């Protein structure tokens, strides 16, 4: 029914939520039925601040704040969305929420220079933009929303990546192999 961008995480400044609201608010002119579902907990003052930002930019109807969701509901949300965007200034590790969205076939938009780089190949699975860069975030989202074929292909590539590279049994085997090689090298050094 609506083109939907979904964000999942704590609604705090360092998660890039203000930049995401500004970037998506600019898109409403070209995509009037666009929705930004911001899933997660946040302090009332942050939610009010985000609503005020959208109101100032003439896009208050854009925002939806369903609150916290359990894993089952979250999978349903991902399945109904078109894009996952979480422009956190920094994410440690691979960012499991990105992998969860990718497993559901969503192209993702995140920030470069952090753990998201480990799982998102910009231009193939989604886009990586510089942290705090509203213009780059806006452009990445616009590219995806403007090209349903690209959006679908990136979503398919994202799902394929998770199946081939992020399956927990595959990752555990890789870790076991790595640790075994470290132990073997240490044993050879001692002998």
GROMACS .gro file of C-alpha atoms in nm:
model
  191
    1UNK     CA    1   0.000   0.000   0.000
    2UNK     CA    2   0.280   0.240   0.093
    3UNK     CA    3   0.646   0.249   0.007
    4UNK     CA    4   0.796   0.182   0.348
    5UNK     CA    5   1.138   0.245   0.493
    6UNK     CA    6   1.192   0.074   0.825
    7UNK     CA    7   1.437   0.164   1.100
    8UNK     CA    8   1.494  -0.065   1.398
    9UNK     CA    9   1.694   0.041   1.698
   10UNK     CA   10   1.706   0.269   1.995
   11UNK     CA   11   1.568   0.610   1.904
   12UNK     CA   12   1.869   0.816   2.003
   13UNK     CA   13   2.079   1.072   1.821
   14UNK     CA   14   2.385   0.853   1.751
   15UNK     CA   15   2.165   0.608   1.561
   16UNK     CA   16   2.121   0.875   1.294
   17UNK     CA   17   1.746   0.908   1.349
   18UNK     CA   18   1.741   1.285   1.300
   19UNK     CA   19   1.926   1.256   0.970
   20UNK     CA   20   1.694   0.975   0.862
   21UNK     CA   21   1.383   1.181   0.933
   22UNK     CA   22   1.524   1.479   0.746
   23UNK     CA   23   1.635   1.272   0.445
   24UNK     CA   24   1.304   1.087   0.417
   25UNK     CA   25   1.100   1.404   0.471
   26UNK     CA   26   1.264   1.548   0.160
   27UNK     CA   27   1.146   1.242  -0.036
   28UNK     CA   28   0.776   1.292   0.036
   29UNK     CA   29   0.739   1.541  -0.252
   30UNK     CA   30   0.832   1.270  -0.502
   31UNK     CA   31   0.686   0.977  -0.305
   32UNK     CA   32   0.373   1.111  -0.130
   33UNK     CA   33   0.269   0.770   0.007
   34UNK     CA   34   0.610   0.708   0.167
   35UNK     CA   35   0.618   0.588   0.528
   36UNK     CA   36   0.907   0.573   0.772
   37UNK     CA   37   0.842   0.319   1.047
   38UNK     CA   38   1.076   0.381   1.337
   39UNK     CA   39   1.066   0.067   1.547
   40UNK     CA   40   1.221   0.076   1.890
   41UNK     CA   41   1.218   0.259   2.217
   42UNK     CA   42   1.304   0.621   2.264
   43UNK     CA   43   1.253   0.897   2.512
   44UNK     CA   44   0.944   1.108   2.455
   45UNK     CA   45   1.152   1.420   2.394
   46UNK     CA   46   1.339   1.249   2.106
   47UNK     CA   47   1.017   1.126   1.948
   48UNK     CA   48   0.870   1.478   1.982
   49UNK     CA   49   1.187   1.622   1.828
   50UNK     CA   50   1.159   1.384   1.531
   51UNK     CA   51   0.791   1.468   1.483
   52UNK     CA   52   0.869   1.839   1.498
   53UNK     CA   53   1.143   1.796   1.236
   54UNK     CA   54   0.902   1.615   1.003
   55UNK     CA   55   0.633   1.878   1.068
   56UNK     CA   56   0.879   2.160   0.984
   57UNK     CA   57   0.961   1.984   0.657
   58UNK     CA   58   0.591   1.931   0.574
   59UNK     CA   59   0.602   1.554   0.616
   60UNK     CA   60   0.444   1.471   0.953
   61UNK     CA   61   0.228   1.195   0.799
   62UNK     CA   62   0.552   1.019   0.699
   63UNK     CA   63   0.640   0.902   1.052
   64UNK     CA   64   0.510   0.599   1.238
   65UNK     CA   65   0.636   0.498   1.584
   66UNK     CA   66   0.504   0.149   1.664
   67UNK     CA   67   0.746   0.107   1.958
   68UNK     CA   68   0.936  -0.205   2.057
   69UNK     CA   69   0.856  -0.533   1.878
   70UNK     CA   70   0.950  -0.893   1.946
   71UNK     CA   71   1.133  -1.102   1.684
   72UNK     CA   72   0.817  -1.250   1.531
   73UNK     CA   73   0.656  -0.910   1.479
   74UNK     CA   74   0.985  -0.770   1.353
   75UNK     CA   75   1.008  -1.033   1.078
   76UNK     CA   76   0.656  -0.938   0.969
   77UNK     CA   77   0.760  -0.570   0.961
   78UNK     CA   78   1.065  -0.648   0.750
   79UNK     CA   79   0.851  -0.857   0.515
   80UNK     CA   80   0.615  -0.565   0.454
   81UNK     CA   81   0.887  -0.300   0.413
   82UNK     CA   82   1.081  -0.203   0.102
   83UNK     CA   83   1.407  -0.067   0.249
   84UNK     CA   84   1.587  -0.096   0.580
   85UNK     CA   85   1.772   0.221   0.682
   86UNK     CA   86   1.975   0.265   0.998
   87UNK     CA   87   2.233   0.541   0.951
   88UNK     CA   88   2.404   0.492   1.288
   89UNK     CA   89   2.716   0.700   1.328
   90UNK     CA   90   2.893   0.383   1.441
   91UNK     CA   91   2.791   0.017   1.470
   92UNK     CA   92   3.013  -0.238   1.636
   93UNK     CA   93   3.046  -0.580   1.478
   94UNK     CA   94   2.845  -0.673   1.176
   95UNK     CA   95   2.525  -0.515   1.307
   96UNK     CA   96   2.285  -0.802   1.351
   97UNK     CA   97   1.977  -0.592   1.275
   98UNK     CA   98   2.117  -0.528   0.926
   99UNK     CA   99   2.161  -0.904   0.876
  100UNK     CA  100   1.805  -0.966   0.998
  101UNK     CA  101   1.668  -0.714   0.749
  102UNK     CA  102   1.884  -0.860   0.472
  103UNK     CA  103   1.761  -1.211   0.556
  104UNK     CA  104   1.412  -1.084   0.482
  105UNK     CA  105   1.523  -0.959   0.140
  106UNK     CA  106   1.557  -0.588   0.213
  107UNK     CA  107   1.822  -0.366   0.063
  108UNK     CA  108   1.991  -0.173   0.342
  109UNK     CA  109   2.124   0.176   0.389
  110UNK     CA  110   2.378   0.234   0.664
  111UNK     CA  111   2.684   0.438   0.739
  112UNK     CA  112   3.035   0.361   0.625
  113UNK     CA  113   3.328   0.338   0.858
  114UNK     CA  114   3.185   0.091   1.108
  115UNK     CA  115   3.082  -0.271   1.149
  116UNK     CA  116   2.817  -0.239   0.879
  117UNK     CA  117   3.101  -0.234   0.625
  118UNK     CA  118   3.155  -0.601   0.714
  119UNK     CA  119   2.820  -0.709   0.569
  120UNK     CA  120   2.704  -0.441   0.325
  121UNK     CA  121   2.870  -0.402  -0.012
  122UNK     CA  122   2.764  -0.057  -0.123
  123UNK     CA  123   2.598  -0.067  -0.463
  124UNK     CA  124   2.525  -0.440  -0.440
  125UNK     CA  125   2.329  -0.504  -0.119
  126UNK     CA  126   2.235  -0.145  -0.050
  127UNK     CA  127   2.426   0.174   0.012
  128UNK     CA  128   2.677   0.296   0.266
  129UNK     CA  129   2.687   0.670   0.323
  130UNK     CA  130   2.912   0.887   0.539
  131UNK     CA  131   2.783   0.935   0.896
  132UNK     CA  132   2.573   1.251   0.951
  133UNK     CA  133   2.552   1.321   0.575
  134UNK     CA  134   2.184   1.395   0.515
  135UNK     CA  135   2.237   1.467   0.145
  136UNK     CA  136   2.410   1.133   0.080
  137UNK     CA  137   2.144   0.949   0.282
  138UNK     CA  138   1.867   1.125   0.088
  139UNK     CA  139   2.033   1.036  -0.243
  140UNK     CA  140   2.080   0.668  -0.150
  141UNK     CA  141   1.716   0.634  -0.045
  142UNK     CA  142   1.597   0.822  -0.354
  143UNK     CA  143   1.795   0.589  -0.583
  144UNK     CA  144   1.634   0.283  -0.430
  145UNK     CA  145   1.281   0.424  -0.420
  146UNK     CA  146   1.309   0.545  -0.782
  147UNK     CA  147   1.419   0.209  -0.920
  148UNK     CA  148   1.206  -0.088  -0.815
  149UNK     CA  149   1.425  -0.324  -1.016
  150UNK     CA  150   1.739  -0.208  -0.833
  151UNK     CA  151   1.558  -0.229  -0.501
  152UNK     CA  152   1.448  -0.586  -0.575
  153UNK     CA  153   1.790  -0.697  -0.703
  154UNK     CA  154   1.969  -0.551  -0.402
  155UNK     CA  155   1.717  -0.717  -0.171
  156UNK     CA  156   1.778  -1.050  -0.344
  157UNK     CA  157   2.155  -1.002  -0.314
  158UNK     CA  158   2.117  -0.914   0.054
  159UNK     CA  159   1.921  -1.233   0.122
  160UNK     CA  160   2.170  -1.441  -0.077
  161UNK     CA  161   2.459  -1.291   0.122
  162UNK     CA  162   2.298  -1.388   0.453
  163UNK     CA  163   2.225  -1.741   0.336
  164UNK     CA  164   2.577  -1.796   0.200
  165UNK     CA  165   2.791  -1.597   0.444
  166UNK     CA  166   2.607  -1.531   0.768
  167UNK     CA  167   2.452  -1.865   0.854
  168UNK     CA  168   2.552  -1.932   1.215
  169UNK     CA  169   2.669  -2.288   1.146
  170UNK     CA  170   2.898  -2.165   0.867
  171UNK     CA  171   3.031  -1.885   1.088
  172UNK     CA  172   3.098  -2.124   1.377
  173UNK     CA  173   3.293  -2.355   1.146
  174UNK     CA  174   3.499  -2.059   1.025
  175UNK     CA  175   3.572  -1.954   1.383
  176UNK     CA  176   3.667  -2.308   1.480
  177UNK     CA  177   3.900  -2.329   1.181
  178UNK     CA  178   4.057  -1.994   1.269
  179UNK     CA  179   4.113  -2.090   1.633
  180UNK     CA  180   4.255  -2.427   1.530
  181UNK     CA  181   4.502  -2.257   1.298
  182UNK     CA  182   4.611  -2.021   1.578
  183UNK     CA  183   4.661  -2.313   1.818
  184UNK     CA  184   4.850  -2.508   1.550
  185UNK     CA  185   5.079  -2.212   1.477
  186UNK     CA  186   5.147  -2.161   1.847
  187UNK     CA  187   5.227  -2.530   1.888
  188UNK     CA  188   5.475  -2.516   1.598
  189UNK     CA  189   5.645  -2.209   1.747
  190UNK     CA  190   5.690  -2.380   2.085
  191UNK     CA  191   5.829  -2.697   1.924
   0.00000   0.00000   0.00000
